[in-house]
Amino acid sequence: MDTSVPGRPETKLQARILTRLRDAGPRSRIELVDHFEVSRTTMGAELGRLTAMGLIAEIGPAASRGGRRSTVIDIAGDIRFVAIAVDTGAVSVAITDGRLRIVAFERTECDVRQGPEPVLELAAERARGLLAKAGVDRPLGVGVGVPCPVDFRRGITVATPVMPGWDGYPVRDLLGRWFECPVVLDNDVNVMALGEQHAGAARTVENFLFVKIGAGVGCGIVAKGELYRGMDGCAGDIGHIQVADSDAVCACGNSGCLEATFGGEALARDALEAVRSGRSPMLGELLERDGTLNAAAVAEAVAAGDATSLQLVRTGGRRVGEVLSGLVSFFNPSLIVLGGGLAVLGHVLLAEIRSVIYRRSLPLATKNLPIVLSDVGEHAAVIGAARLVSDEAYGVPR
Amino acid sequence: MDTSVPGRPETKLQARILTRLRDAGPRSRIELVDHFEVSRTTMGAELGRLTAMGLIAEIGPAASRGGRRSTVIDIAGDIRFVAIAVDTGAVSVAITDGRLRIVAFERTECDVRQGPEPVLELAAERARGLLAKAGVDRPLGVGVGVPCPVDFRRGITVATPVMPGWDGYPVRDLLGRWFECPVVLDNDVNVMALGEQHAGAARTVENFLFVKIGAGVGCGIVAKGELYRGMDGCAGDIGHIQVADSDAVCACGNSGCLEATFGGEALARDALEAVRSGRSPMLGELLERDGTLNAAAVAEAVAAGDATSLQLVRTGGRRVGEVLSGLVSFFNPSLIVLGGGLAVLGHVLLAEIRSVIYRRSLPLATKNLPIVLSDVGEHAAVIGAARLVSDEAYGVPR
């Protein structure tokens, strides 16, 4: 494989050509001329420069439309991105091609609370292994998703009580030195939303919400086809929206926050409490068997007919639904995708969330609103992380 | 004045040149070349076509930057837009120039419940009068804001219980026939948000919320510099978000909706109730004096030290603040602008809203978040309506 490093796009049009090829697949020269409303000369010059940079390649003749034959252009076949998705309990690493198709994937258990160095070293080691196996010297970029707030412009992680040691850590610069290429860092919810947009149910919609119910609750927002981060990059922080009937104290210092009442942490707490108070002998058996109680255990108990577990899931779903129904009125999305660890609770949770949203929101906003579980699953975060850094590598203006 | 009708832009670049001149003011040819990263030849050709269409004009030489002198370009001085802002109790009509500066303005009291024909006929009559006085044969476009939901793509008004006769009314097509030019219709909250973006506190920010507290409560959303309407055009419908401690029945059929607990209608209802129950002799005097109670009367009572009125405003402000604090967590805006009839309650209302938002939202989302009253006031809607139709006339892709 050629070891020369591709160049960086210089114009907005070059960036738009590259992202068009990435998202829509190979296109003929004529189709690109028509799509971007530029002259053949301008398009020819831009494609020439992108070819010289090693970013695109001709892959064959186009079907004839009469007149001179056009050629089909694709992203260069040897381009590779590294995608790293850090979760609270594991690190996923993928290698993708220039159109973000996964060519290698590896998931390793790993506790994020160890702090950034061991986690990032593990991720980098796995990435180097996958790159070496694929014969790639240097990726075109590294995209990273982490389960905590991020200062997107500076590429650093931001304080969170549950991840000691990560506050202000220069993830972007460190990985940039290690891999000698552009690195882009964002929070896990945003990269998962991008993954859903690129490869999931959200592929065909312009405005959607990706709701992650994991240890906490967060939301990725795509408006008019683009990720919306808000002023400080903390848009979608819905875990701290207040729910109506709760005084549960939250790690943020307020009470009644959504994620203090439902989410992986809250569900584990409530399941333990149900065992201690004797309300669920079945959860008690599962606790004895596994030594701990998590969402999967609650899902198992629900499937086995445990009424207390069913009630925990329904109450949680109702609270998520109440918050989301307000957001549906505000944002009028075309789609809501649910993902994260608590997606294991499946259709029981989904049905409760749906019923609250359909009941509480105005008919105009919900008449065409699908609310679905993610079908990209564990790949959403790495595909989204690759997409994020591909924007950078393809010269998309921030 | 030249009576020929200007042409319609044909390319995206032409649209971008026109909106750049509209929003940033006159620019030299060289500045436009630099800004849009195109060749002098391309820019020269586009400016030539826009000049031939009568949409732009040279207004003088640019300050020298060394080398050949550049010329300064502006939107053609004879371009005029008509802007119509229908409110529940009045119709405002303005004529603006091509940069949306108001050259004539007239506000006429008028009850929207008469139905669309008399209201629109009155608006058109006023507009024709102002156009004739200015010697304008035909405007380049007519922008319209109405206080009800709108099907933006079809240019029709949508059912609302408080505006009988407006359901499905073809406002756009009717006015298009009357004025023989493009017409764009949107709801009042969206056009007010656009007015704030063009001429108000929101001029310099990319992401903000305009919250109108009038008879009801609604919100205009600007994300990344553009109005966000959502899938069905009903984004920002925050009047029907549920508040925590209310079971007030709403016109929509649900209970506990924000606008069932606060807004012009709800405040008038609660003020009357305070009189009937004897809790506010001062409101009783104002009712006797005016024959009715509205927000202005409550403001007057607050200013005079009436504790019951103060409590009504504070309770209302708290409820608005609770809903907005959730939206701040979700949307992470750079600015919130408050407008509409209840802005007459001024800083008492604003202080309560601010205090709830600053207390309830996370520090990261509020550390730089100004929450202000509109300083564009009654002009916001007409400036925004003009801006809306100028996008259409200047060829901005929808």
PDB file of N, CA and C in Angstrom, chain A residues 107-195:
ATOM      1  N   ARG A 107     -13.424  -4.815  20.476  1.00  0.00           N
ATOM      2  CA  ARG A 107     -13.972  -4.229  21.706  1.00  0.00           C
ATOM      3  C   ARG A 107     -13.280  -4.881  22.889  1.00  0.00           C
ATOM      4  N   THR A 108     -12.779  -4.051  23.831  1.00  0.00           N
ATOM      5  CA  THR A 108     -12.021  -4.563  24.967  1.00  0.00           C
ATOM      6  C   THR A 108     -12.613  -4.013  26.258  1.00  0.00           C
ATOM      7  N   GLU A 109     -12.860  -4.866  27.234  1.00  0.00           N
ATOM      8  CA  GLU A 109     -13.385  -4.365  28.512  1.00  0.00           C
ATOM      9  C   GLU A 109     -12.314  -3.541  29.216  1.00  0.00           C
ATOM     10  N   CYS A 110     -12.753  -2.514  29.901  1.00  0.00           N
ATOM     11  CA  CYS A 110     -11.799  -1.551  30.450  1.00  0.00           C
ATOM     12  C   CYS A 110     -12.580  -0.540  31.262  1.00  0.00           C
ATOM     13  N   ASP A 111     -12.166  -0.283  32.494  1.00  0.00           N
ATOM     14  CA  ASP A 111     -12.904   0.629  33.366  1.00  0.00           C
ATOM     15  C   ASP A 111     -12.411   2.059  33.172  1.00  0.00           C
ATOM     16  N   VAL A 112     -13.316   2.919  32.739  1.00  0.00           N
ATOM     17  CA  VAL A 112     -12.957   4.302  32.440  1.00  0.00           C
ATOM     18  C   VAL A 112     -12.470   5.041  33.685  1.00  0.00           C
ATOM     19  N   ARG A 113     -12.838   4.520  34.858  1.00  0.00           N
ATOM     20  CA  ARG A 113     -12.453   5.208  36.098  1.00  0.00           C
ATOM     21  C   ARG A 113     -10.977   5.044  36.440  1.00  0.00           C
ATOM     22  N   GLN A 114     -10.269   4.208  35.642  1.00  0.00           N
ATOM     23  CA  GLN A 114      -8.807   4.130  35.819  1.00  0.00           C
ATOM     24  C   GLN A 114      -8.122   5.451  35.489  1.00  0.00           C
ATOM     25  N   GLY A 115      -8.839   6.339  34.775  1.00  0.00           N
ATOM     26  CA  GLY A 115      -8.242   7.599  34.340  1.00  0.00           C
ATOM     27  C   GLY A 115      -7.837   7.539  32.887  1.00  0.00           C
ATOM     28  N   PRO A 116      -7.501   8.684  32.300  1.00  0.00           N
ATOM     29  CA  PRO A 116      -7.314   8.749  30.847  1.00  0.00           C
ATOM     30  C   PRO A 116      -6.100   7.973  30.319  1.00  0.00           C
ATOM     31  N   GLU A 117      -4.941   8.023  31.005  1.00  0.00           N
ATOM     32  CA  GLU A 117      -3.742   7.404  30.408  1.00  0.00           C
ATOM     33  C   GLU A 117      -3.928   5.923  30.094  1.00  0.00           C
ATOM     34  N   PRO A 118      -4.258   5.075  31.091  1.00  0.00           N
ATOM     35  CA  PRO A 118      -4.370   3.652  30.747  1.00  0.00           C
ATOM     36  C   PRO A 118      -5.440   3.367  29.696  1.00  0.00           C
ATOM     37  N   VAL A 119      -6.545   4.119  29.740  1.00  0.00           N
ATOM     38  CA  VAL A 119      -7.623   3.873  28.783  1.00  0.00           C
ATOM     39  C   VAL A 119      -7.175   4.242  27.369  1.00  0.00           C
ATOM     40  N   LEU A 120      -6.551   5.415  27.233  1.00  0.00           N
ATOM     41  CA  LEU A 120      -6.138   5.854  25.897  1.00  0.00           C
ATOM     42  C   LEU A 120      -4.965   5.021  25.379  1.00  0.00           C
ATOM     43  N   GLU A 121      -4.081   4.591  26.303  1.00  0.00           N
ATOM     44  CA  GLU A 121      -2.977   3.729  25.872  1.00  0.00           C
ATOM     45  C   GLU A 121      -3.504   2.398  25.337  1.00  0.00           C
ATOM     46  N   LEU A 122      -4.481   1.851  26.047  1.00  0.00           N
ATOM     47  CA  LEU A 122      -5.090   0.611  25.572  1.00  0.00           C
ATOM     48  C   LEU A 122      -5.714   0.805  24.193  1.00  0.00           C
ATOM     49  N   ALA A 123      -6.461   1.911  24.038  1.00  0.00           N
ATOM     50  CA  ALA A 123      -7.121   2.176  22.749  1.00  0.00           C
ATOM     51  C   ALA A 123      -6.085   2.315  21.641  1.00  0.00           C
ATOM     52  N   ALA A 124      -4.998   3.048  21.928  1.00  0.00           N
ATOM     53  CA  ALA A 124      -3.972   3.286  20.902  1.00  0.00           C
ATOM     54  C   ALA A 124      -3.274   1.978  20.529  1.00  0.00           C
ATOM     55  N   GLU A 125      -3.023   1.148  21.536  1.00  0.00           N
ATOM     56  CA  GLU A 125      -2.373  -0.139  21.276  1.00  0.00           C
ATOM     57  C   GLU A 125      -3.249  -0.998  20.353  1.00  0.00           C
ATOM     58  N   ARG A 126      -4.542  -1.061  20.660  1.00  0.00           N
ATOM     59  CA  ARG A 126      -5.469  -1.824  19.821  1.00  0.00           C
ATOM     60  C   ARG A 126      -5.514  -1.245  18.407  1.00  0.00           C
ATOM     61  N   ALA A 127      -5.561   0.085  18.317  1.00  0.00           N
ATOM     62  CA  ALA A 127      -5.619   0.720  16.993  1.00  0.00           C
ATOM     63  C   ALA A 127      -4.358   0.414  16.188  1.00  0.00           C
ATOM     64  N   ARG A 128      -3.188   0.482  16.833  1.00  0.00           N
ATOM     65  CA  ARG A 128      -1.933   0.189  16.122  1.00  0.00           C
ATOM     66  C   ARG A 128      -1.911  -1.248  15.624  1.00  0.00           C
ATOM     67  N   GLY A 129      -2.441  -2.148  16.463  1.00  0.00           N
ATOM     68  CA  GLY A 129      -2.516  -3.554  16.058  1.00  0.00           C
ATOM     69  C   GLY A 129      -3.374  -3.735  14.810  1.00  0.00           C
ATOM     70  N   LEU A 130      -4.557  -3.090  14.823  1.00  0.00           N
ATOM     71  CA  LEU A 130      -5.467  -3.227  13.683  1.00  0.00           C
ATOM     72  C   LEU A 130      -4.876  -2.581  12.430  1.00  0.00           C
ATOM     73  N   LEU A 131      -4.213  -1.422  12.609  1.00  0.00           N
ATOM     74  CA  LEU A 131      -3.591  -0.740  11.466  1.00  0.00           C
ATOM     75  C   LEU A 131      -2.484  -1.602  10.860  1.00  0.00           C
ATOM     76  N   ALA A 132      -1.646  -2.181  11.737  1.00  0.00           N
ATOM     77  CA  ALA A 132      -0.529  -3.005  11.259  1.00  0.00           C
ATOM     78  C   ALA A 132      -1.058  -4.203  10.475  1.00  0.00           C
ATOM     79  N   LYS A 133      -2.106  -4.830  11.024  1.00  0.00           N
ATOM     80  CA  LYS A 133      -2.696  -5.994  10.349  1.00  0.00           C
ATOM     81  C   LYS A 133      -3.201  -5.612   8.951  1.00  0.00           C
ATOM     82  N   ALA A 134      -3.699  -4.363   8.833  1.00  0.00           N
ATOM     83  CA  ALA A 134      -4.238  -3.905   7.554  1.00  0.00           C
ATOM     84  C   ALA A 134      -3.151  -3.301   6.669  1.00  0.00           C
ATOM     85  N   GLY A 135      -1.909  -3.227   7.157  1.00  0.00           N
ATOM     86  CA  GLY A 135      -0.813  -2.673   6.362  1.00  0.00           C
ATOM     87  C   GLY A 135      -0.888  -1.163   6.191  1.00  0.00           C
ATOM     88  N   VAL A 136      -1.502  -0.471   7.144  1.00  0.00           N
ATOM     89  CA  VAL A 136      -1.632   0.989   7.047  1.00  0.00           C
ATOM     90  C   VAL A 136      -0.584   1.663   7.931  1.00  0.00           C
ATOM     91  N   ASP A 137       0.210   2.537   7.330  1.00  0.00           N
ATOM     92  CA  ASP A 137       1.228   3.265   8.080  1.00  0.00           C
ATOM     93  C   ASP A 137       0.616   4.328   8.986  1.00  0.00           C
ATOM     94  N   ARG A 138      -0.223   5.142   8.357  1.00  0.00           N
ATOM     95  CA  ARG A 138      -0.743   6.276   9.102  1.00  0.00           C
ATOM     96  C   ARG A 138      -2.182   6.535   8.670  1.00  0.00           C
ATOM     97  N   PRO A 139      -3.109   6.646   9.648  1.00  0.00           N
ATOM     98  CA  PRO A 139      -4.501   6.933   9.276  1.00  0.00           C
ATOM     99  C   PRO A 139      -4.645   8.390   8.849  1.00  0.00           C
ATOM    100  N   LEU A 140      -5.725   8.688   8.134  1.00  0.00           N
ATOM    101  CA  LEU A 140      -5.978  10.067   7.713  1.00  0.00           C
ATOM    102  C   LEU A 140      -6.509  10.895   8.884  1.00  0.00           C
ATOM    103  N   GLY A 141      -6.993  10.206   9.914  1.00  0.00           N
ATOM    104  CA  GLY A 141      -7.493  10.922  11.075  1.00  0.00           C
ATOM    105  C   GLY A 141      -7.953   9.944  12.131  1.00  0.00           C
ATOM    106  N   VAL A 142      -8.064  10.421  13.365  1.00  0.00           N
ATOM    107  CA  VAL A 142      -8.563   9.610  14.473  1.00  0.00           C
ATOM    108  C   VAL A 142      -9.759  10.328  15.094  1.00  0.00           C
ATOM    109  N   GLY A 143     -10.894   9.660  15.142  1.00  0.00           N
ATOM    110  CA  GLY A 143     -12.079  10.215  15.789  1.00  0.00           C
ATOM    111  C   GLY A 143     -12.290   9.530  17.127  1.00  0.00           C
ATOM    112  N   VAL A 144     -12.638  10.311  18.146  1.00  0.00           N
ATOM    113  CA  VAL A 144     -12.755   9.754  19.493  1.00  0.00           C
ATOM    114  C   VAL A 144     -14.056  10.202  20.150  1.00  0.00           C
ATOM    115  N   GLY A 145     -14.769   9.257  20.745  1.00  0.00           N
ATOM    116  CA  GLY A 145     -15.939   9.588  21.556  1.00  0.00           C
ATOM    117  C   GLY A 145     -15.686   9.168  22.996  1.00  0.00           C
ATOM    118  N   VAL A 146     -16.041  10.024  23.955  1.00  0.00           N
ATOM    119  CA  VAL A 146     -15.834   9.712  25.377  1.00  0.00           C
ATOM    120  C   VAL A 146     -17.131   9.965  26.155  1.00  0.00           C
ATOM    121  N   PRO A 147     -17.353   9.197  27.236  1.00  0.00           N
ATOM    122  CA  PRO A 147     -18.622   9.314  27.972  1.00  0.00           C
ATOM    123  C   PRO A 147     -18.615  10.415  29.013  1.00  0.00           C
ATOM    124  N   CYS A 148     -18.189  11.616  28.612  1.00  0.00           N
ATOM    125  CA  CYS A 148     -18.188  12.767  29.535  1.00  0.00           C
ATOM    126  C   CYS A 148     -18.253  14.034  28.700  1.00  0.00           C
ATOM    127  N   PRO A 149     -18.526  15.173  29.331  1.00  0.00           N
ATOM    128  CA  PRO A 149     -18.558  16.414  28.554  1.00  0.00           C
ATOM    129  C   PRO A 149     -17.193  16.699  27.937  1.00  0.00           C
ATOM    130  N   VAL A 150     -17.213  17.410  26.823  1.00  0.00           N
ATOM    131  CA  VAL A 150     -15.998  17.689  26.074  1.00  0.00           C
ATOM    132  C   VAL A 150     -15.980  19.170  25.709  1.00  0.00           C
ATOM    133  N   ASP A 151     -14.817  19.788  25.814  1.00  0.00           N
ATOM    134  CA  ASP A 151     -14.636  21.110  25.229  1.00  0.00           C
ATOM    135  C   ASP A 151     -14.216  20.866  23.783  1.00  0.00           C
ATOM    136  N   PHE A 152     -15.193  20.941  22.884  1.00  0.00           N
ATOM    137  CA  PHE A 152     -14.985  20.490  21.508  1.00  0.00           C
ATOM    138  C   PHE A 152     -13.889  21.296  20.804  1.00  0.00           C
ATOM    139  N   ARG A 153     -13.905  22.612  21.007  1.00  0.00           N
ATOM    140  CA  ARG A 153     -12.927  23.444  20.297  1.00  0.00           C
ATOM    141  C   ARG A 153     -11.504  23.145  20.752  1.00  0.00           C
ATOM    142  N   ARG A 154     -11.322  22.896  22.056  1.00  0.00           N
ATOM    143  CA  ARG A 154      -9.972  22.669  22.577  1.00  0.00           C
ATOM    144  C   ARG A 154      -9.588  21.186  22.585  1.00  0.00           C
ATOM    145  N   GLY A 155     -10.534  20.309  22.333  1.00  0.00           N
ATOM    146  CA  GLY A 155     -10.205  18.882  22.267  1.00  0.00           C
ATOM    147  C   GLY A 155      -9.837  18.276  23.613  1.00  0.00           C
ATOM    148  N   ILE A 156     -10.428  18.794  24.691  1.00  0.00           N
ATOM    149  CA  ILE A 156     -10.147  18.254  26.024  1.00  0.00           C
ATOM    150  C   ILE A 156     -11.434  17.780  26.696  1.00  0.00           C
ATOM    151  N   THR A 157     -11.270  16.853  27.627  1.00  0.00           N
ATOM    152  CA  THR A 157     -12.418  16.387  28.397  1.00  0.00           C
ATOM    153  C   THR A 157     -12.683  17.359  29.551  1.00  0.00           C
ATOM    154  N   VAL A 158     -13.936  17.352  30.032  1.00  0.00           N
ATOM    155  CA  VAL A 158     -14.355  18.314  31.052  1.00  0.00           C
ATOM    156  C   VAL A 158     -14.820  17.557  32.302  1.00  0.00           C
ATOM    157  N   ALA A 159     -14.659  18.198  33.429  1.00  0.00           N
ATOM    158  CA  ALA A 159     -14.994  17.627  34.738  1.00  0.00           C
ATOM    159  C   ALA A 159     -16.289  16.819  34.755  1.00  0.00           C
ATOM    160  N   THR A 160     -16.239  15.653  35.328  1.00  0.00           N
ATOM    161  CA  THR A 160     -17.449  14.899  35.629  1.00  0.00           C
ATOM    162  C   THR A 160     -17.168  14.093  36.890  1.00  0.00           C
ATOM    163  N   PRO A 161     -18.109  14.108  37.831  1.00  0.00           N
ATOM    164  CA  PRO A 161     -17.834  13.463  39.125  1.00  0.00           C
ATOM    165  C   PRO A 161     -17.525  11.979  38.990  1.00  0.00           C
ATOM    166  N   VAL A 162     -18.133  11.306  37.958  1.00  0.00           N
ATOM    167  CA  VAL A 162     -17.958   9.856  37.877  1.00  0.00           C
ATOM    168  C   VAL A 162     -16.682   9.434  37.136  1.00  0.00           C
ATOM    169  N   MET A 163     -15.921  10.393  36.569  1.00  0.00           N
ATOM    170  CA  MET A 163     -14.694  10.033  35.858  1.00  0.00           C
ATOM    171  C   MET A 163     -13.508  10.844  36.372  1.00  0.00           C
ATOM    172  N   PRO A 164     -13.036  10.501  37.584  1.00  0.00           N
ATOM    173  CA  PRO A 164     -11.930  11.263  38.165  1.00  0.00           C
ATOM    174  C   PRO A 164     -10.703  11.178  37.255  1.00  0.00           C
ATOM    175  N   GLY A 165      -9.950  12.260  37.186  1.00  0.00           N
ATOM    176  CA  GLY A 165      -8.723  12.257  36.400  1.00  0.00           C
ATOM    177  C   GLY A 165      -8.906  12.696  34.964  1.00  0.00           C
ATOM    178  N   TRP A 166     -10.155  12.723  34.480  1.00  0.00           N
ATOM    179  CA  TRP A 166     -10.385  13.103  33.087  1.00  0.00           C
ATOM    180  C   TRP A 166     -10.568  14.612  32.928  1.00  0.00           C
ATOM    181  N   ASP A 167     -10.697  15.353  34.009  1.00  0.00           N
ATOM    182  CA  ASP A 167     -10.999  16.785  33.882  1.00  0.00           C
ATOM    183  C   ASP A 167      -9.854  17.541  33.204  1.00  0.00           C
ATOM    184  N   GLY A 168     -10.170  18.176  32.076  1.00  0.00           N
ATOM    185  CA  GLY A 168      -9.181  19.001  31.377  1.00  0.00           C
ATOM    186  C   GLY A 168      -8.087  18.199  30.705  1.00  0.00           C
ATOM    187  N   TYR A 169      -8.310  16.906  30.442  1.00  0.00           N
ATOM    188  CA  TYR A 169      -7.257  16.086  29.860  1.00  0.00           C
ATOM    189  C   TYR A 169      -7.162  16.307  28.344  1.00  0.00           C
ATOM    190  N   PRO A 170      -5.930  16.567  27.837  1.00  0.00           N
ATOM    191  CA  PRO A 170      -5.760  16.941  26.419  1.00  0.00           C
ATOM    192  C   PRO A 170      -5.776  15.730  25.485  1.00  0.00           C
ATOM    193  N   VAL A 171      -6.928  15.084  25.373  1.00  0.00           N
ATOM    194  CA  VAL A 171      -7.064  13.853  24.583  1.00  0.00           C
ATOM    195  C   VAL A 171      -6.641  14.085  23.131  1.00  0.00           C
ATOM    196  N   ARG A 172      -7.119  15.179  22.549  1.00  0.00           N
ATOM    197  CA  ARG A 172      -6.845  15.427  21.129  1.00  0.00           C
ATOM    198  C   ARG A 172      -5.354  15.561  20.861  1.00  0.00           C
ATOM    199  N   ASP A 173      -4.686  16.397  21.642  1.00  0.00           N
ATOM    200  CA  ASP A 173      -3.263  16.644  21.382  1.00  0.00           C
ATOM    201  C   ASP A 173      -2.416  15.398  21.622  1.00  0.00           C
ATOM    202  N   LEU A 174      -2.764  14.645  22.672  1.00  0.00           N
ATOM    203  CA  LEU A 174      -2.003  13.427  22.970  1.00  0.00           C
ATOM    204  C   LEU A 174      -2.102  12.424  21.816  1.00  0.00           C
ATOM    205  N   LEU A 175      -3.317  12.144  21.376  1.00  0.00           N
ATOM    206  CA  LEU A 175      -3.496  11.182  20.284  1.00  0.00           C
ATOM    207  C   LEU A 175      -2.922  11.738  18.979  1.00  0.00           C
ATOM    208  N   GLY A 176      -2.993  13.056  18.812  1.00  0.00           N
ATOM    209  CA  GLY A 176      -2.404  13.676  17.618  1.00  0.00           C
ATOM    210  C   GLY A 176      -0.900  13.418  17.555  1.00  0.00           C
ATOM    211  N   ARG A 177      -0.226  13.493  18.709  1.00  0.00           N
ATOM    212  CA  ARG A 177       1.209  13.204  18.724  1.00  0.00           C
ATOM    213  C   ARG A 177       1.456  11.723  18.454  1.00  0.00           C
ATOM    214  N   TRP A 178       0.644  10.868  19.066  1.00  0.00           N
ATOM    215  CA  TRP A 178       0.839   9.428  18.893  1.00  0.00           C
ATOM    216  C   TRP A 178       0.629   8.987  17.437  1.00  0.00           C
ATOM    217  N   PHE A 179      -0.429   9.525  16.799  1.00  0.00           N
ATOM    218  CA  PHE A 179      -0.784   9.028  15.459  1.00  0.00           C
ATOM    219  C   PHE A 179      -0.341   9.971  14.334  1.00  0.00           C
ATOM    220  N   GLU A 180       0.186  11.136  14.683  1.00  0.00           N
ATOM    221  CA  GLU A 180       0.646  12.105  13.679  1.00  0.00           C
ATOM    222  C   GLU A 180      -0.412  12.378  12.615  1.00  0.00           C
ATOM    223  N   CYS A 181      -1.614  12.693  13.057  1.00  0.00           N
ATOM    224  CA  CYS A 181      -2.695  13.019  12.120  1.00  0.00           C
ATOM    225  C   CYS A 181      -3.744  13.819  12.879  1.00  0.00           C
ATOM    226  N   PRO A 182      -4.712  14.414  12.164  1.00  0.00           N
ATOM    227  CA  PRO A 182      -5.765  15.156  12.862  1.00  0.00           C
ATOM    228  C   PRO A 182      -6.582  14.228  13.770  1.00  0.00           C
ATOM    229  N   VAL A 183      -6.930  14.734  14.951  1.00  0.00           N
ATOM    230  CA  VAL A 183      -7.764  13.997  15.894  1.00  0.00           C
ATOM    231  C   VAL A 183      -8.953  14.887  16.255  1.00  0.00           C
ATOM    232  N   VAL A 184     -10.150  14.325  16.307  1.00  0.00           N
ATOM    233  CA  VAL A 184     -11.312  15.088  16.751  1.00  0.00           C
ATOM    234  C   VAL A 184     -11.973  14.329  17.897  1.00  0.00           C
ATOM    235  N   LEU A 185     -12.296  15.086  18.951  1.00  0.00           N
ATOM    236  CA  LEU A 185     -12.860  14.507  20.169  1.00  0.00           C
ATOM    237  C   LEU A 185     -14.260  15.054  20.398  1.00  0.00           C
ATOM    238  N   ASP A 186     -15.200  14.177  20.704  1.00  0.00           N
ATOM    239  CA  ASP A 186     -16.536  14.642  21.074  1.00  0.00           C
ATOM    240  C   ASP A 186     -17.100  13.693  22.128  1.00  0.00           C
ATOM    241  N   ASN A 187     -18.253  14.055  22.696  1.00  0.00           N
ATOM    242  CA  ASN A 187     -18.829  13.147  23.689  1.00  0.00           C
ATOM    243  C   ASN A 187     -19.521  11.973  22.994  1.00  0.00           C
ATOM    244  N   ASP A 188     -19.738  10.916  23.748  1.00  0.00           N
ATOM    245  CA  ASP A 188     -20.262   9.669  23.164  1.00  0.00           C
ATOM    246  C   ASP A 188     -21.625   9.840  22.520  1.00  0.00           C
ATOM    247  N   VAL A 189     -22.465  10.683  23.117  1.00  0.00           N
ATOM    248  CA  VAL A 189     -23.819  10.828  22.590  1.00  0.00           C
ATOM    249  C   VAL A 189     -23.789  11.480  21.204  1.00  0.00           C
ATOM    250  N   ASN A 190     -22.937  12.489  21.040  1.00  0.00           N
ATOM    251  CA  ASN A 190     -22.836  13.133  19.736  1.00  0.00           C
ATOM    252  C   ASN A 190     -22.296  12.183  18.673  1.00  0.00           C
ATOM    253  N   VAL A 191     -21.242  11.406  19.003  1.00  0.00           N
ATOM    254  CA  VAL A 191     -20.722  10.504  17.971  1.00  0.00           C
ATOM    255  C   VAL A 191     -21.731   9.389  17.658  1.00  0.00           C
ATOM    256  N   MET A 192     -22.486   8.942  18.650  1.00  0.00           N
ATOM    257  CA  MET A 192     -23.506   7.925  18.367  1.00  0.00           C
ATOM    258  C   MET A 192     -24.594   8.506  17.462  1.00  0.00           C
ATOM    259  N   ALA A 193     -24.971   9.759  17.681  1.00  0.00           N
ATOM    260  CA  ALA A 193     -25.961  10.390  16.800  1.00  0.00           C
ATOM    261  C   ALA A 193     -25.428  10.446  15.367  1.00  0.00           C
ATOM    262  N   LEU A 194     -24.147  10.786  15.217  1.00  0.00           N
ATOM    263  CA  LEU A 194     -23.553  10.828  13.868  1.00  0.00           C
ATOM    264  C   LEU A 194     -23.526   9.444  13.234  1.00  0.00           C
ATOM    265  N   GLY A 195     -23.279   8.421  14.054  1.00  0.00           N
ATOM    266  CA  GLY A 195     -23.289   7.050  13.546  1.00  0.00           C
ATOM    267  C   GLY A 195     -24.679   6.648  13.063  1.00  0.00           C
TER     268      GLY A 195
END
